[in-house]
């Protein structure tokens, strides 16, 4: 089933070619037809209806199940929260409602957005993981069930599953979207992001949620100056990701963009190395109650990681934060001569089987830097699986990240 | 009833002069004797017992009722959350438990830590407000019911009630204490703080919670170089606060400290002015569900403030954040020549009656700057009411804020 374009749906609703309720009904039908196989939803509302007004009326949205909803349980992917019903909606859910969107259901998440896989299948190839931790959100959009979904990224949990499932996604600048009502793993890293069919769809969704028209990027499209970043500090990519990047570079150069290889300053590589210190130190604070009272109910990969990281010293964490601050300033200078960076979205295509959700090594630096990242599906087939490339802009420059990603997307479509 | 010193209690327990359970029983007795009059607690556990180990065993702690507790309801000071039982403890509650403290109950808070007064009385003079929003935490410590309490500050909700009630308090550096599980009003401002009888007690409490021995400040006590800040941008203080500051300056100079008047850079004054933009823009996101679904249940002062601030433009908020960032850098330079700043804790003594919790105008800048602030009760009587002074250090320098505050406290005690 083809993906549903949010922007196209808006245009049809605006023109009167489709009623907002019919758009919602289309998503309900697609969920009914596909989700028994894919397993992207924890629960959904089969009687969902469209709102009467707002730029996102008629848009059915799936919400990762670590994000609080007043109308659906929020189970955090864990038996510890089985049947848990929050009192209030998270801020991002309210932003969607205010824009007229319909919250159609909750999407699967690895427990506490960590590493233990869900049973969700990759819609592109059922023998592969959809990635994690925002597994259900990526899969539901990829399968054509819904035009928009929310996920979160602490390491690579938005961009990586988007790459694996062949959908567009944005991890915006740190705190562009509030994390109030989102289960915390690491407060310095957790970032709410969006999944949609294409980059224009992301821009329409994010702009409507935040009431920031500049994110639509309808103004003069400029040809971006692109810095190519190989992230050598994160190890080498697999062949498919290397190929995706080469194809993207060739396509944007043909479209007139300048591409120069950029070496990251050493302090930025250092920030990549200390990301896990920040993440695991904060996780031990954020999930202290779960760790103390329900240790054995925490699933094995996450539990092992927490057990390994008991007792990180505050001084080690303080040093990691200082490195991150210095790296943010150094990275900002990289944008003096280029508009955006282009790099891998993931080490390769989605791994086979459901034992692992994949590796965040090409994502975690950018999460720690707080900069906006966009995944653009690249048309590289590796056993029928998509592979994405990632566009990154400076902190707060989400509009530029989206417009450059649109440029890359169009260049790839023309090749 | 005299206040209970946490450090003194620890020493008596360590020496075996007092059992940890007897220390908890003493707090329960004091709550039983006084709280019907003062009204500092929303609820407490009359069967509370001491833990067997940990530096805070035998220490009864009151938790502001916007902070999640798994064993007590968390009502946010609002009928919207009447009887609400969170699933997990907030991170700061777990930090206390890990250190061996006993969570003895929940203390009163203005609704959502905003401006509408609680019925809590000021233990120093029942005809006056204890201040807010952490009303119950300040009052419970001041009345000698408990040796330690947690509050939160978004404008001045820790330092101001401490000043009004004559107790020591620290608002630590931003995110030294996690806000996971704390009801959010403004994520850039909300800061968890501690109330105790004296500065040494704060240091022992904060050090045990964070596992940071450097906060004990037992190392060589140096004589601080002090910058006197009059905060002219915030208006003039009342006579009592002016007098408290003069007394503190005279006392520390007599004790050998250097004091020089420091003018704040213009960008810092500008940050003072835009604090409300940050606070109210974020409040509309953080409390969007409550505002949409329970508007008329939000109490009047808070509702009026929210109604006034509907529709702050994202660009106005972005500009305010940029000002705050520039001001943080400028303020950091102020610490090149002084160790700490000394200024007012509040405009004056606690206002008469319970109609207002007082004014945060001498606090809000420092909350936005994220720097550690300590209230030291100054022995100035204004109608039998205490007035505090405030010591401020650079970001992350909580140890220095505490040791300088200890110096001021001792200088005041000797005069």
Coordinates of N, CA, C and O in Angstrom, one line a residue, chain A residues 141-296:
Chain A
X141 N 3.8 4.6 9.2 CA 3.8 5.5 8.1 C 4.3 4.8 6.9 O 3.7 4.9 5.8
X142 N 5.3 3.9 7.0 CA 5.9 3.2 5.9 C 4.8 2.3 5.2 O 4.8 2.1 4.0
X143 N 3.9 1.7 6.0 CA 2.9 0.8 5.5 C 1.7 1.5 4.9 O 0.8 0.9 4.5
X144 N 1.7 2.8 5.0 CA 0.6 3.6 4.4 C -0.6 3.6 5.3 O -1.7 3.8 4.8
X145 N -0.4 3.3 6.6 CA -1.6 3.3 7.5 C -2.0 4.8 7.9 O -3.1 5.1 8.1
X146 N -1.0 5.6 8.2 CA -1.2 7.0 8.6 C -0.2 7.9 8.0 O 0.9 7.5 7.6
X147 N -0.6 9.2 7.8 CA 0.3 10.2 7.2 C 1.3 10.8 8.1 O 2.2 11.5 7.7
X148 N 1.2 10.6 9.5 CA 2.0 11.3 10.4 C 2.1 10.5 11.7 O 1.1 10.0 12.2
X149 N 3.3 10.5 12.2 CA 3.5 9.8 13.5 C 4.6 10.5 14.3 O 5.5 11.1 13.7
X150 N 4.5 10.4 15.6 CA 5.5 11.0 16.5 C 6.4 9.9 17.1 O 5.9 8.8 17.5
X151 N 7.6 10.2 17.2 CA 8.6 9.3 17.8 C 9.5 10.1 18.7 O 9.3 11.3 18.9
X152 N 10.5 9.5 19.3 CA 11.5 10.2 20.1 C 12.9 9.6 19.8 O 13.0 8.4 19.4
X153 N 13.9 10.4 19.9 CA 15.3 10.0 19.7 C 16.2 10.4 20.8 O 16.2 11.6 21.2
X154 N 16.9 9.5 21.4 CA 17.9 9.7 22.5 C 19.3 9.4 21.9 O 20.2 10.0 22.2
X155 N 19.3 8.3 21.1 CA 20.5 7.9 20.4 C 20.2 8.2 18.9 O 20.6 9.2 18.3
X156 N 19.5 7.2 18.3 CA 19.1 7.3 16.9 C 17.7 6.9 16.6 O 17.4 6.4 15.5
X157 N 16.8 7.0 17.5 CA 15.5 6.3 17.5 C 14.5 6.9 16.6 O 13.4 6.4 16.5
X158 N 14.8 8.1 15.9 CA 13.9 8.6 14.9 C 14.5 8.4 13.5 O 13.9 7.7 12.6
X159 N 15.7 8.8 13.3 CA 16.4 8.8 12.0 C 16.6 7.4 11.6 O 16.4 7.0 10.4
X160 N 17.1 6.5 12.5 CA 17.4 5.1 12.1 C 16.2 4.3 11.6 O 16.2 3.8 10.5
X161 N 15.1 4.2 12.4 CA 13.9 3.5 11.9 C 13.4 4.1 10.6 O 12.8 3.4 9.8
X162 N 13.5 5.4 10.5 CA 13.0 6.1 9.2 C 13.8 5.5 8.1 O 13.3 5.2 7.0
X163 N 15.1 5.5 8.2 CA 16.0 5.0 7.2 C 15.7 3.5 6.9 O 15.6 3.1 5.7
X164 N 15.5 2.7 7.9 CA 15.2 1.3 7.7 C 13.9 1.1 7.0 O 13.7 0.1 6.3
X165 N 12.9 1.9 7.3 CA 11.5 1.7 6.7 C 11.3 2.6 5.5 O 10.2 2.5 4.9
X166 N 12.3 3.4 5.1 CA 12.1 4.2 3.8 C 11.0 5.3 4.0 O 10.3 5.6 3.1
X167 N 11.0 6.0 5.1 CA 10.1 7.1 5.3 C 11.0 8.4 5.7 O 12.1 8.2 6.1
X168 N 10.4 9.5 5.4 CA 11.1 10.8 5.8 C 10.8 11.0 7.3 O 9.8 10.6 7.9
X169 N 11.8 11.6 8.0 CA 11.7 11.9 9.4 C 12.5 13.1 9.8 O 13.6 13.3 9.2
X170 N 12.1 13.8 10.8 CA 12.9 14.9 11.3 C 13.0 14.7 12.9 O 12.0 14.5 13.5
X171 N 14.2 14.8 13.3 CA 14.5 15.0 14.7 C 14.9 16.5 14.8 O 15.9 17.0 14.4
X172 N 13.9 17.3 15.3 CA 14.2 18.8 15.3 C 15.2 19.2 16.3 O 15.8 18.4 17.0
X173 N 15.5 20.5 16.3 CA 16.4 21.1 17.3 C 15.9 20.7 18.7 O 14.7 20.6 18.9
X174 N 16.9 20.5 19.6 CA 16.5 20.2 21.0 C 15.5 21.2 21.6 O 15.7 22.4 21.5
X175 N 14.4 20.6 22.1 CA 13.3 21.3 22.7 C 12.5 22.3 21.8 O 11.8 23.1 22.3
X176 N 12.7 22.1 20.4 CA 11.7 22.8 19.6 C 10.3 22.2 19.9 O 9.3 22.9 19.9
X177 N 10.3 20.9 20.1 CA 9.1 20.3 20.6 C 9.3 19.9 22.0 O 10.3 19.3 22.4
X178 N 8.4 20.3 22.9 CA 8.6 20.0 24.4 C 8.5 18.5 24.6 O 7.8 17.8 24.0
X179 N 9.2 18.1 25.7 CA 9.2 16.7 26.1 C 8.3 16.6 27.4 O 8.3 15.5 28.0
X180 N 7.5 17.6 27.7 CA 6.6 17.5 28.8 C 5.6 16.4 28.6 O 4.9 16.4 27.6
X181 N 5.5 15.4 29.5 CA 4.6 14.2 29.3 C 5.2 13.1 28.4 O 4.5 12.2 28.0
X182 N 6.5 13.2 28.2 CA 7.2 12.1 27.4 C 8.1 11.4 28.5 O 8.9 12.1 29.2
X183 N 8.0 10.1 28.5 CA 8.8 9.4 29.5 C 10.3 9.6 29.2 O 10.7 9.5 28.1
X184 N 11.0 10.0 30.3 CA 12.3 10.4 30.1 C 13.3 9.3 30.2 O 13.2 8.4 31.1
X185 N 14.3 9.2 29.3 CA 15.4 8.3 29.5 C 16.7 9.2 29.8 O 17.4 8.9 30.7
X186 N 16.8 10.3 29.0 CA 18.0 11.2 29.3 C 17.5 12.6 28.9 O 17.2 12.9 27.7
X187 N 17.4 13.5 29.9 CA 16.8 14.8 29.6 C 17.7 15.7 28.7 O 17.2 16.6 28.1
X188 N 18.9 15.4 28.6 CA 19.8 16.2 27.7 C 19.7 15.7 26.3 O 20.1 16.4 25.4
X189 N 19.1 14.5 26.1 CA 19.1 13.9 24.8 C 17.7 13.7 24.2 O 17.5 13.9 23.0
X190 N 16.8 13.3 25.0 CA 15.4 12.9 24.5 C 14.9 14.1 23.6 O 14.8 15.2 24.0
X191 N 14.5 13.7 22.4 CA 14.0 14.7 21.4 C 12.8 14.1 20.7 O 12.9 13.0 20.2
X192 N 11.7 14.8 20.6 CA 10.5 14.3 19.9 C 10.7 14.6 18.4 O 11.1 15.7 18.1
X193 N 10.3 13.6 17.6 CA 10.5 13.8 16.2 C 9.2 13.3 15.4 O 8.3 12.7 16.0
X194 N 9.2 13.6 14.1 CA 8.1 13.3 13.2 C 8.5 12.4 12.1 O 9.6 12.5 11.5
X195 N 7.5 11.5 11.8 CA 7.7 10.6 10.6 C 6.6 10.9 9.6 O 5.4 11.1 10.0
X196 N 6.9 11.0 8.3 CA 5.9 11.2 7.3 C 6.4 10.6 6.0 O 7.6 10.2 5.9
X197 N 5.6 10.7 4.9 CA 5.9 10.1 3.7 C 7.1 10.8 3.0 O 8.0 10.2 2.5
X198 N 7.1 12.2 3.0 CA 8.2 12.9 2.4 C 8.5 14.2 3.2 O 7.9 14.5 4.2
X199 N 9.5 14.9 2.7 CA 10.0 16.0 3.5 C 9.0 17.2 3.5 O 8.8 17.8 4.6
X200 N 8.2 17.4 2.4 CA 7.2 18.4 2.5 C 6.2 18.1 3.6 O 5.7 19.0 4.3
X201 N 5.9 16.8 3.7 CA 4.9 16.4 4.7 C 5.4 16.7 6.1 O 4.6 17.1 7.0
X202 N 6.7 16.4 6.3 CA 7.3 16.8 7.6 C 7.1 18.3 7.9 O 6.8 18.7 9.0
X203 N 7.4 19.1 6.9 CA 7.4 20.5 7.1 C 6.0 21.0 7.4 O 5.8 21.8 8.3
X204 N 5.0 20.4 6.7 CA 3.6 20.8 7.0 C 3.2 20.4 8.4 O 2.5 21.2 9.1
X205 N 3.6 19.2 8.8 CA 3.3 18.8 10.1 C 3.9 19.6 11.2 O 3.3 20.0 12.2
X206 N 5.2 19.8 11.1 CA 6.0 20.5 12.2 C 5.6 22.0 12.2 O 5.4 22.5 13.3
X207 N 5.3 22.5 11.1 CA 4.9 23.9 11.1 C 3.5 24.1 11.7 O 3.3 25.1 12.5
X208 N 2.6 23.2 11.5 CA 1.3 23.3 12.1 C 1.3 23.1 13.6 O 0.7 23.8 14.3
X209 N 2.2 22.1 14.0 CA 2.3 21.9 15.4 C 2.8 23.1 16.2 O 2.4 23.4 17.3
X210 N 3.8 23.7 15.6 CA 4.6 24.7 16.3 C 4.1 26.1 16.0 O 4.6 27.1 16.6
X211 N 3.2 26.2 15.1 CA 2.8 27.6 14.6 C 4.0 28.4 14.1 O 4.1 29.6 14.4
X212 N 4.8 27.7 13.4 CA 6.0 28.4 12.8 C 6.0 28.3 11.3 O 6.5 27.3 10.7
X213 N 5.3 29.3 10.6 CA 5.2 29.2 9.2 C 6.5 29.1 8.4 O 6.6 28.6 7.3
X214 N 7.6 29.6 9.0 CA 8.9 29.6 8.3 C 9.3 28.2 8.0 O 10.2 28.0 7.1
X215 N 8.8 27.2 8.8 CA 9.2 25.8 8.5 C 8.7 25.3 7.2 O 9.2 24.3 6.7
X216 N 7.6 25.9 6.7 CA 7.1 25.5 5.4 C 8.1 25.6 4.3 O 8.0 24.9 3.3
X217 N 9.0 26.6 4.4 CA 10.0 26.8 3.4 C 9.5 27.1 2.1 O 10.1 26.7 1.1
X218 N 8.4 27.8 2.0 CA 7.8 28.1 0.6 C 8.6 29.2 0.0 O 8.5 29.5 -1.2
X219 N 9.4 30.0 0.8 CA 10.1 31.1 0.3 C 11.2 30.6 -0.7 O 11.4 29.4 -0.8
X220 N 11.8 31.5 -1.4 CA 12.9 31.2 -2.3 C 13.7 30.0 -2.0 O 14.4 30.0 -1.0
X221 N 13.6 29.0 -2.8 CA 14.5 27.8 -2.6 C 15.9 28.1 -3.1 O 16.1 28.3 -4.3
X222 N 16.8 28.1 -2.2 CA 18.2 28.3 -2.6 C 18.9 26.9 -2.8 O 18.4 25.9 -2.2
X223 N 19.9 26.9 -3.5 CA 20.7 25.7 -3.7 C 21.7 25.6 -2.5 O 22.5 26.5 -2.4
X224 N 21.6 24.6 -1.8 CA 22.4 24.5 -0.5 C 23.9 24.3 -0.8 O 24.2 23.5 -1.8
X225 N 24.7 24.8 0.0 CA 26.2 24.5 0.1 C 26.3 23.4 1.1 O 25.9 23.5 2.3
X226 N 26.7 22.2 0.7 CA 26.7 21.0 1.5 C 28.0 20.5 2.0 O 29.0 20.5 1.2
X227 N 28.1 20.3 3.2 CA 29.4 19.7 3.8 C 29.2 18.2 4.0 O 28.2 17.8 4.7
X228 N 30.0 17.4 3.4 CA 29.9 15.9 3.5 C 30.7 15.5 4.7 O 31.9 15.8 4.8
X229 N 30.0 14.8 5.6 CA 30.7 14.3 6.8 C 30.7 12.8 6.9 O 29.6 12.2 6.8
X230 N 31.8 12.2 7.0 CA 31.9 10.7 6.9 C 31.9 10.1 8.3 O 31.8 8.9 8.4
X231 N 31.9 10.9 9.4 CA 31.9 10.4 10.7 C 32.8 9.2 10.9 O 32.4 8.2 11.5
X232 N 34.1 9.4 10.6 CA 35.0 8.3 10.7 C 35.1 7.8 12.2 O 35.4 6.6 12.4
X233 N 34.9 8.7 13.1 CA 35.0 8.3 14.5 C 33.9 7.3 14.9 O 34.1 6.6 15.9
X234 N 32.9 7.2 14.1 CA 31.8 6.2 14.4 C 32.0 4.9 13.6 O 31.1 4.0 13.7
X235 N 33.1 4.7 13.0 CA 33.4 3.5 12.2 C 32.9 3.6 10.8 O 32.3 4.6 10.4
X236 N 33.2 2.6 10.0 CA 32.8 2.6 8.6 C 31.4 2.1 8.4 O 30.9 1.3 9.2
X237 N 30.7 2.6 7.4 CA 29.4 2.1 7.1 C 29.4 0.8 6.3 O 30.5 0.5 5.8
X238 N 28.3 0.2 6.2 CA 28.2 -1.0 5.3 C 28.1 -0.5 3.8 O 27.9 0.7 3.6
X239 N 28.2 -1.4 2.9 CA 28.2 -1.0 1.5 C 27.0 -0.2 1.1 O 27.1 0.8 0.4
X240 N 25.8 -0.6 1.6 CA 24.6 0.0 1.2 C 24.5 1.5 1.6 O 24.0 2.3 0.8
X241 N 25.0 1.8 2.8 CA 24.9 3.2 3.2 C 26.0 4.0 2.5 O 25.7 5.2 2.2
X242 N 27.1 3.4 2.3 CA 28.1 4.1 1.5 C 27.6 4.4 0.1 O 27.7 5.5 -0.4
X243 N 26.9 3.4 -0.5 CA 26.3 3.6 -1.8 C 25.2 4.7 -1.8 O 25.2 5.6 -2.7
X244 N 24.4 4.7 -0.8 CA 23.3 5.7 -0.7 C 23.9 7.1 -0.7 O 23.4 8.0 -1.3
X245 N 25.0 7.2 0.1 CA 25.6 8.6 0.2 C 26.2 9.0 -1.1 O 26.1 10.1 -1.5
X246 N 26.9 8.1 -1.8 CA 27.5 8.4 -3.1 C 26.4 8.8 -4.1 O 26.6 9.8 -4.8
X247 N 25.3 8.1 -4.1 CA 24.2 8.4 -5.0 C 23.6 9.8 -4.7 O 23.3 10.6 -5.6
X248 N 23.5 10.1 -3.4 CA 22.9 11.4 -3.0 C 23.9 12.5 -3.4 O 23.4 13.5 -3.9
X249 N 25.2 12.3 -3.2 CA 26.1 13.3 -3.6 C 26.1 13.6 -5.1 O 26.0 14.7 -5.5
X250 N 26.1 12.5 -5.9 CA 26.0 12.7 -7.3 C 24.7 13.4 -7.7 O 24.8 14.3 -8.6
X251 N 23.6 13.1 -7.1 CA 22.3 13.7 -7.4 C 22.3 15.2 -7.1 O 21.9 16.0 -7.9
X252 N 22.8 15.6 -5.9 CA 22.7 17.0 -5.6 C 23.7 17.8 -6.4 O 23.5 18.9 -6.7
X253 N 24.9 17.2 -6.7 CA 25.8 17.9 -7.6 C 25.2 18.1 -8.9 O 25.4 19.2 -9.5
X254 N 24.6 17.1 -9.5 CA 23.9 17.3 -10.8 C 22.9 18.4 -10.7 O 22.6 19.1 -11.6
X255 N 22.2 18.5 -9.5 CA 21.2 19.5 -9.3 C 21.8 20.9 -9.0 O 21.1 21.9 -8.8
X256 N 23.1 21.0 -9.0 CA 23.7 22.3 -8.9 C 24.3 22.7 -7.5 O 24.9 23.7 -7.3
X257 N 24.2 21.8 -6.5 CA 24.7 22.1 -5.2 C 26.2 21.9 -5.1 O 26.7 21.0 -5.8
X258 N 26.9 22.6 -4.3 CA 28.3 22.4 -4.1 C 28.4 21.4 -2.9 O 27.7 21.5 -1.9
X259 N 29.3 20.5 -3.0 CA 29.6 19.5 -2.0 C 31.1 19.5 -1.7 O 31.9 19.3 -2.6
X260 N 31.4 19.7 -0.4 CA 32.8 19.6 0.0 C 32.9 18.7 1.2 O 32.0 18.7 2.1
X261 N 33.9 17.9 1.3 CA 34.1 17.0 2.4 C 34.6 17.9 3.6 O 35.5 18.7 3.5
X262 N 33.9 17.7 4.7 CA 34.2 18.5 6.0 C 34.8 17.5 7.0 O 34.1 16.5 7.4
X263 N 35.9 17.8 7.6 CA 36.4 17.0 8.7 C 35.8 17.7 10.0 O 35.8 18.9 10.1
X264 N 35.4 16.9 10.9 CA 34.8 17.5 12.1 C 36.0 17.7 13.1 O 37.0 16.9 13.1
X265 N 36.0 18.8 13.9 CA 37.0 19.1 14.9 C 37.1 17.9 15.9 O 36.1 17.2 16.1
X266 N 38.3 17.7 16.4 CA 38.5 16.6 17.3 C 37.6 16.6 18.5 O 37.1 15.6 19.0
X267 N 37.2 17.8 19.0 CA 36.3 17.9 20.2 C 34.9 17.3 19.8 O 34.2 16.8 20.7
X268 N 34.5 17.4 18.5 CA 33.2 16.8 18.1 C 33.3 15.3 18.1 O 32.3 14.6 18.6
X269 N 34.4 14.7 17.7 CA 34.6 13.3 17.8 C 34.6 12.8 19.2 O 34.0 11.8 19.6
X270 N 35.2 13.7 20.1 CA 35.2 13.4 21.5 C 33.7 13.4 22.1 O 33.4 12.5 22.9
X271 N 32.9 14.3 21.6 CA 31.5 14.3 22.0 C 30.8 13.0 21.6 O 29.9 12.5 22.3
X272 N 31.1 12.6 20.4 CA 30.5 11.3 20.0 C 30.9 10.2 21.0 O 30.0 9.4 21.4
X273 N 32.1 10.2 21.4 CA 32.6 9.1 22.4 C 31.8 9.2 23.7 O 31.6 8.2 24.3
X274 N 31.5 10.4 24.2 CA 31.0 10.5 25.6 C 29.4 10.5 25.6 O 28.8 10.6 26.6
X275 N 28.8 10.5 24.4 CA 27.3 10.4 24.4 C 26.8 9.3 25.4 O 25.9 9.6 26.1
X276 N 27.4 8.1 25.4 CA 26.8 7.1 26.3 C 26.9 7.5 27.8 O 26.1 7.0 28.6
X277 N 27.9 8.3 28.1 CA 28.1 8.7 29.5 C 26.9 9.5 29.9 O 26.2 9.3 31.0
X278 N 26.6 10.5 29.1 CA 25.4 11.4 29.4 C 24.1 10.5 29.4 O 23.3 10.6 30.4
X279 N 23.9 9.7 28.4 CA 22.7 8.9 28.3 C 22.5 8.0 29.5 O 21.5 7.9 30.1
X280 N 23.6 7.3 29.9 CA 23.4 6.2 30.9 C 23.4 6.8 32.3 O 22.7 6.4 33.2
X281 N 24.2 7.9 32.5 CA 24.1 8.6 33.8 C 22.7 9.1 34.1 O 22.1 8.9 35.2
X282 N 22.2 9.8 33.1 CA 20.8 10.4 33.3 C 19.8 9.3 33.3 O 18.8 9.4 34.1
X283 N 19.9 8.2 32.6 CA 18.9 7.1 32.7 C 18.8 6.5 34.1 O 17.8 6.2 34.5
X284 N 20.0 6.5 34.8 CA 19.9 6.0 36.2 C 19.2 6.9 37.1 O 18.7 6.5 38.1
X285 N 19.1 8.2 36.8 CA 18.3 9.1 37.5 C 16.8 9.0 37.1 O 15.9 8.9 37.9
X286 N 16.7 9.1 35.7 CA 15.3 9.2 35.2 C 14.5 8.0 35.5 O 13.3 8.0 35.7
X287 N 15.1 6.8 35.5 CA 14.4 5.5 35.6 C 14.8 4.9 37.0 O 14.7 3.7 37.1
X288 N 15.1 5.7 37.9 CA 15.6 5.2 39.2 C 14.5 4.3 39.9 O 14.7 3.3 40.5
X289 N 13.2 4.8 39.8 CA 12.1 4.1 40.5 C 11.9 2.7 39.8 O 11.8 1.7 40.5
X290 N 11.9 2.7 38.5 CA 11.8 1.4 37.8 C 12.9 0.4 38.1 O 12.7 -0.7 38.3
X291 N 14.1 1.0 38.2 CA 15.3 0.2 38.4 C 15.3 -0.4 39.8 O 15.6 -1.6 40.0
X292 N 14.9 0.4 40.8 CA 14.8 0.0 42.2 C 13.7 -1.0 42.5 O 13.9 -2.0 43.1
X293 N 12.5 -0.7 41.9 CA 11.4 -1.5 42.3 C 11.0 -2.6 41.3 O 10.2 -3.5 41.7
X294 N 11.4 -2.5 40.1 CA 11.0 -3.5 39.1 C 12.2 -4.0 38.2 O 12.0 -4.2 37.0
X295 N 13.3 -4.1 38.9 CA 14.6 -4.5 38.1 C 14.4 -5.7 37.2 O 14.8 -5.6 36.0
X296 N 13.8 -6.7 37.7 CA 13.7 -7.9 36.9 C 12.7 -7.9 35.7 O 12.6 -8.7 34.8

